[in-house]
Coordinates of C-alpha atoms in Angstrom, one line a residue:
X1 CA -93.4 -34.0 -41.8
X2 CA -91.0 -33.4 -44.2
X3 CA -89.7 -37.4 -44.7
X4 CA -93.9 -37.7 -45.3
X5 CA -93.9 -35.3 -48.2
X6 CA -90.7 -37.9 -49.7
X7 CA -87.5 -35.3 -48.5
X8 CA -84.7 -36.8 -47.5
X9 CA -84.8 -35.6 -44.3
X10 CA -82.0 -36.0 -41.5
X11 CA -82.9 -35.3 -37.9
X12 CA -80.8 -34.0 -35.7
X13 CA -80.4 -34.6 -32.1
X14 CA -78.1 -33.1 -29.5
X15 CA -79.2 -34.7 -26.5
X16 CA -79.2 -38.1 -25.2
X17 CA -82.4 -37.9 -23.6
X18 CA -83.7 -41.1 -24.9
X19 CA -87.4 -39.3 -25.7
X20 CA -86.6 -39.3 -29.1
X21 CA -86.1 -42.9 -29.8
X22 CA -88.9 -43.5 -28.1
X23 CA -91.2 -41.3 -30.0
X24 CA -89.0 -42.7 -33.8
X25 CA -89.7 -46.1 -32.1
X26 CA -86.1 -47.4 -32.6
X27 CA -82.4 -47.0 -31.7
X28 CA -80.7 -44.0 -32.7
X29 CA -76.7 -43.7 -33.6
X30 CA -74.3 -41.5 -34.0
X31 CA -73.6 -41.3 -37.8
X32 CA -76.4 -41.1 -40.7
X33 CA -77.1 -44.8 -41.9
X34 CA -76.8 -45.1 -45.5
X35 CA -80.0 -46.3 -47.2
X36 CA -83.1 -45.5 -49.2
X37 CA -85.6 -44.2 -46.3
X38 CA -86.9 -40.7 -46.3
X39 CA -86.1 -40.2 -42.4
X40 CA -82.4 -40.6 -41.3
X41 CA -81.8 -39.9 -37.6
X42 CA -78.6 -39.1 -35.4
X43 CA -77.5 -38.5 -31.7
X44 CA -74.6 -36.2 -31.5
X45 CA -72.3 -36.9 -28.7
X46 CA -69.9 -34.9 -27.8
X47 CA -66.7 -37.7 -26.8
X48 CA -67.7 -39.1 -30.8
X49 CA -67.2 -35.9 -31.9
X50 CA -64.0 -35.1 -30.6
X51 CA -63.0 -38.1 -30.1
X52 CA -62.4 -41.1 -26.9
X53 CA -59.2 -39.8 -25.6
X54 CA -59.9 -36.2 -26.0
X55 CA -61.8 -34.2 -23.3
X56 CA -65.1 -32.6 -23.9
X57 CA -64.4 -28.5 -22.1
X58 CA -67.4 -26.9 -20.4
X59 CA -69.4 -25.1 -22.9
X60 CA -68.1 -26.9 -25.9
X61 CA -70.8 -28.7 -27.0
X62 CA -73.1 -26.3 -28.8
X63 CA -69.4 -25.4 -30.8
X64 CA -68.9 -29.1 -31.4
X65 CA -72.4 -29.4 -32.0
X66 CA -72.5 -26.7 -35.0
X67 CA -69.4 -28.0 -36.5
X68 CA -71.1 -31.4 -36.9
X69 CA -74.2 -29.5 -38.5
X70 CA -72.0 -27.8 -41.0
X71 CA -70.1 -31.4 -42.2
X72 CA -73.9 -32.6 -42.8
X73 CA -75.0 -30.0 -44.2
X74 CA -72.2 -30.7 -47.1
X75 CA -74.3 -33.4 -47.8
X76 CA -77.2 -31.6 -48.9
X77 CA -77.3 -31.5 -52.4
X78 CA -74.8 -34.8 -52.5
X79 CA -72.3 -32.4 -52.5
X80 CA -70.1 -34.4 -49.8
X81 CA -66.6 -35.8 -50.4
X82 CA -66.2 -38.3 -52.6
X83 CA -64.6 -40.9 -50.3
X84 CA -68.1 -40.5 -47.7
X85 CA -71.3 -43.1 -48.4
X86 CA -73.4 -41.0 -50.7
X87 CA -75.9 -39.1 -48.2
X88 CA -77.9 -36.8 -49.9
X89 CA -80.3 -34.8 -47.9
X90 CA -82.7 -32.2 -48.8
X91 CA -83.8 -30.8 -45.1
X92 CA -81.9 -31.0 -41.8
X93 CA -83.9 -30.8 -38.8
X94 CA -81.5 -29.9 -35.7
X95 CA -83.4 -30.2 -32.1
X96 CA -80.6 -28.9 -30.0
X97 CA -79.7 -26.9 -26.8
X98 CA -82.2 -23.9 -26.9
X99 CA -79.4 -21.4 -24.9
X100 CA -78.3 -17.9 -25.9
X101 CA -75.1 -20.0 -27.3
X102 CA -76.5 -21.5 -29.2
X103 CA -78.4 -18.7 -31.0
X104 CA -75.3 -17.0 -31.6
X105 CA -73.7 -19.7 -33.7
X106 CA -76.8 -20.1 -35.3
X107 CA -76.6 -16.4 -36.5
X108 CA -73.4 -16.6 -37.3
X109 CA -72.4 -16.3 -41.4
X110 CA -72.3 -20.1 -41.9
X111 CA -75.9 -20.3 -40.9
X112 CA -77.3 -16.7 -42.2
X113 CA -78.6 -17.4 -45.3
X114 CA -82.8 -17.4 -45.3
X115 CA -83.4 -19.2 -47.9
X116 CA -81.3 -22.0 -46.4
X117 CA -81.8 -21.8 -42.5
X118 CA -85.3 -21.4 -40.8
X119 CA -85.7 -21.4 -36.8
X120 CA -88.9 -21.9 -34.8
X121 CA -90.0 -21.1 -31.5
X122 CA -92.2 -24.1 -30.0
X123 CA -94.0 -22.9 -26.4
X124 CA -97.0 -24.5 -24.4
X125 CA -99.7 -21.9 -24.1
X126 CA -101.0 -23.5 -21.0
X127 CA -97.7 -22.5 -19.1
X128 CA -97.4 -18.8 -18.7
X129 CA -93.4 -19.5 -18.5
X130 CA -93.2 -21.5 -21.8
X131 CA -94.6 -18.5 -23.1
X132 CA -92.2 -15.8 -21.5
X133 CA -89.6 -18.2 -22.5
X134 CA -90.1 -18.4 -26.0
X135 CA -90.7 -14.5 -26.2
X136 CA -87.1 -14.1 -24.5
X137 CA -85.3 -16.4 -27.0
X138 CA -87.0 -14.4 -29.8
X139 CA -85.5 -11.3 -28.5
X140 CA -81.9 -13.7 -28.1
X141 CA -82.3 -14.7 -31.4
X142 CA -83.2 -11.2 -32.9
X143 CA -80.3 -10.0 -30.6
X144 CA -77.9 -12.3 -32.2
X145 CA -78.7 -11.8 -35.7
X146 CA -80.9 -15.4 -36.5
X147 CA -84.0 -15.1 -38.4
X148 CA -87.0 -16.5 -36.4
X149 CA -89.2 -17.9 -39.4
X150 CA -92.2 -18.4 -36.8
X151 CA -93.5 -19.7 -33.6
X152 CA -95.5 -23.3 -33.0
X153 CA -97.6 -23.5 -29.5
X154 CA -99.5 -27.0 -28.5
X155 CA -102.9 -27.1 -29.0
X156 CA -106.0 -29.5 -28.1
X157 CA -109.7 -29.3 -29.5
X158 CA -110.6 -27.5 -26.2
X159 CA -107.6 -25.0 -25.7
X160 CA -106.7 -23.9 -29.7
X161 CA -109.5 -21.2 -30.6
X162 CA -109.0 -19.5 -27.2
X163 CA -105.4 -19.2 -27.2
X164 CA -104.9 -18.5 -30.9
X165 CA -105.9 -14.8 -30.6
X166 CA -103.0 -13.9 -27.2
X167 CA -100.4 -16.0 -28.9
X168 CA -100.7 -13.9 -32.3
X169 CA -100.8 -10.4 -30.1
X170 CA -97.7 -11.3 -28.0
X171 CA -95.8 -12.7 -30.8
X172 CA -96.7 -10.2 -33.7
X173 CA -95.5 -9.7 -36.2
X174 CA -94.5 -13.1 -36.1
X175 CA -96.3 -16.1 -38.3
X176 CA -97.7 -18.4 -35.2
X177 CA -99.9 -21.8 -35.7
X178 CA -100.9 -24.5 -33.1
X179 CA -99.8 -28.4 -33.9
X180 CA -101.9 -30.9 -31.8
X181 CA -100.6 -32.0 -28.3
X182 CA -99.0 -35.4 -28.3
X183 CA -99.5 -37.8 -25.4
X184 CA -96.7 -39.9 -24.1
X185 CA -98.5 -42.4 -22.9
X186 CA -98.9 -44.4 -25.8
X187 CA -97.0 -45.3 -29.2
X188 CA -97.6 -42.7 -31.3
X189 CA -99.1 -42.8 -35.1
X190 CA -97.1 -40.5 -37.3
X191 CA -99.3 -41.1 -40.3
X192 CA -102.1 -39.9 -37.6
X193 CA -100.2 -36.7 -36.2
X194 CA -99.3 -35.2 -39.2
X195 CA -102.9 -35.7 -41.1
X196 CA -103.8 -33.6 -37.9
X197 CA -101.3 -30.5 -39.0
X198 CA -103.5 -27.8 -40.3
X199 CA -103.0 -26.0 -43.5
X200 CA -101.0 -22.7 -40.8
X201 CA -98.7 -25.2 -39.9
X202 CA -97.7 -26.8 -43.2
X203 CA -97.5 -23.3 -44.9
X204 CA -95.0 -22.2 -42.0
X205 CA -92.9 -25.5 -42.0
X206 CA -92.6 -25.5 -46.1
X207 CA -91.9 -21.2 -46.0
X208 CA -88.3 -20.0 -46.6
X209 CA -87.1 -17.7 -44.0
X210 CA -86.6 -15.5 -46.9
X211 CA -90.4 -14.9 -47.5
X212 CA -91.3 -14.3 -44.2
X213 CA -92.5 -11.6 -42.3
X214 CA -89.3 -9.1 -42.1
X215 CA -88.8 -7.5 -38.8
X216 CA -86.5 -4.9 -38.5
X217 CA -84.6 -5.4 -34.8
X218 CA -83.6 -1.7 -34.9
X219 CA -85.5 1.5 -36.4
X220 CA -84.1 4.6 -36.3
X221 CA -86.5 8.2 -36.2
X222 CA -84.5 11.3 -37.8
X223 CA -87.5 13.4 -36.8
X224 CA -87.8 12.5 -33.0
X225 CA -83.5 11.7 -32.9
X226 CA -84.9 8.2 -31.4
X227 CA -83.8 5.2 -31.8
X228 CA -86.2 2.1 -31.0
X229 CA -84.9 -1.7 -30.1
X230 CA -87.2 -4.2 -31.0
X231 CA -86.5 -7.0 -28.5
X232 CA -89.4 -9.3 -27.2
X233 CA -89.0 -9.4 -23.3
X234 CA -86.3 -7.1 -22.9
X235 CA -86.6 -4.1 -20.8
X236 CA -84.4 -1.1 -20.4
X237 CA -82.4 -2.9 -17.4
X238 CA -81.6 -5.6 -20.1
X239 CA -80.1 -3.1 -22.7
X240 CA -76.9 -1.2 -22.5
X241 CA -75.9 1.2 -25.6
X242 CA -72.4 2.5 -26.1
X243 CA -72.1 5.7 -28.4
X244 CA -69.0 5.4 -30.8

């Protein structure tokens, strides 16, 4: 979407499921190529990362992983070293691990800037899981301190006016939109799928983080000496306060 509107947009990939080059319809590598298209497109691996003779730890991917987000993202602006091929983005899209790790990093100073950094919760609304999932890494992300800018579900002709109205109750105050369901079966038409975004799902992917919808995680009542949590799909069980 955003190479279509003429950013320089690098997409980026953590795992080596080979989906994505089949959806981009071409090979993907580990480093940006240098040239004049709109859509640049890399694989992170781990080994590249770090290096051939060094070995990758358990759990170290999502650190390696963020690391290699915050070298590229010295490229936005063309503020990258001088001795680095001039890559000058304008958006970074990062399709990673979606893990309670990750989410942490992600909140994490380097990446807490809203006007910089938006995140998006993608579900199926046909799976009553994908749902309870995305509700739970919501209440990770609110947990952790990352701004959740809004929420896409998958949508067909048949299925998007009937599930519009219990995605926007379970996931308010949160800004949600459909985007159309895309088959696998066949090669798929960009130019086609993204004349088939509505106006929701443009506004949402074009809105800073900054501008949207501001929800409060805690809120504290001086007339009732409560305090309230607000954590989608947490229960009491899940919660454990410690008075200082």
């Amino acid at each position: 979407y955003y190479a279509s509107m003429g950013l320089r947009t690098c997409l980026v990939i953590q795992s080596q499921d080979p989906t994505a080059e089949f959806l981009i319809g071409r090979k993907i590598g580990n480093t940006p190529p240098v040239g004049k298209d709109t859509l640049h497109v890399v694989q992170l691996e781990s080994t590249k990362i770090m290096g051939e003779e060094l070995s990758v730890l358990p759990g170290m991917d999502s650190v390696l992983a963020i690391g290699a987000l915050a070298k590229l993202i010295r490229f936005i602006g063309g503020t990258g070293s001088t001795k680095e091929p001039e890559r000058k983005f304008d958006v970074i899209v990062y399709d990673g691990i979606s893990n309670e790790e990750t989410l942490r990093m992600k909140g994490s100073s380097a990446f807490a800037n809203p006007l910089k950094f938006s995140c998006y919760l993608v579900m199926d609304p046909s799976n009553c899981m994908s749902v309870k999932v995305a509700l739970r890494y919501w209440g990770c992300a609110i947990q952790a301190g990352t701004n959740v800018s809004g929420a896409f579900y998958l949508a067909s002709a048949s299925n998007q006016a009937s599930n519009k109205g219990p995605i926007e109750e379970n996931f308010f105050p949160l800004a949600t939109t459909s985007v159309p369901f895309l088959s696998m079966d066949f090669v798929i038409n960009w130019d086609i799928a993204i004349n088939n975004l509505n106006e929701d799902a443009r506004k949402l992917l074009t809105l800073k983080s900054g501008n949207s919808r501001s929800i409060s995680p805690v809120t504290f009542d001086q007339t009732k000496k409560t305090l309230i949590l607000f954590l989608p799909r947490f229960d009491k069980s899940d919660i454990r306060l410690s008075q200082v």
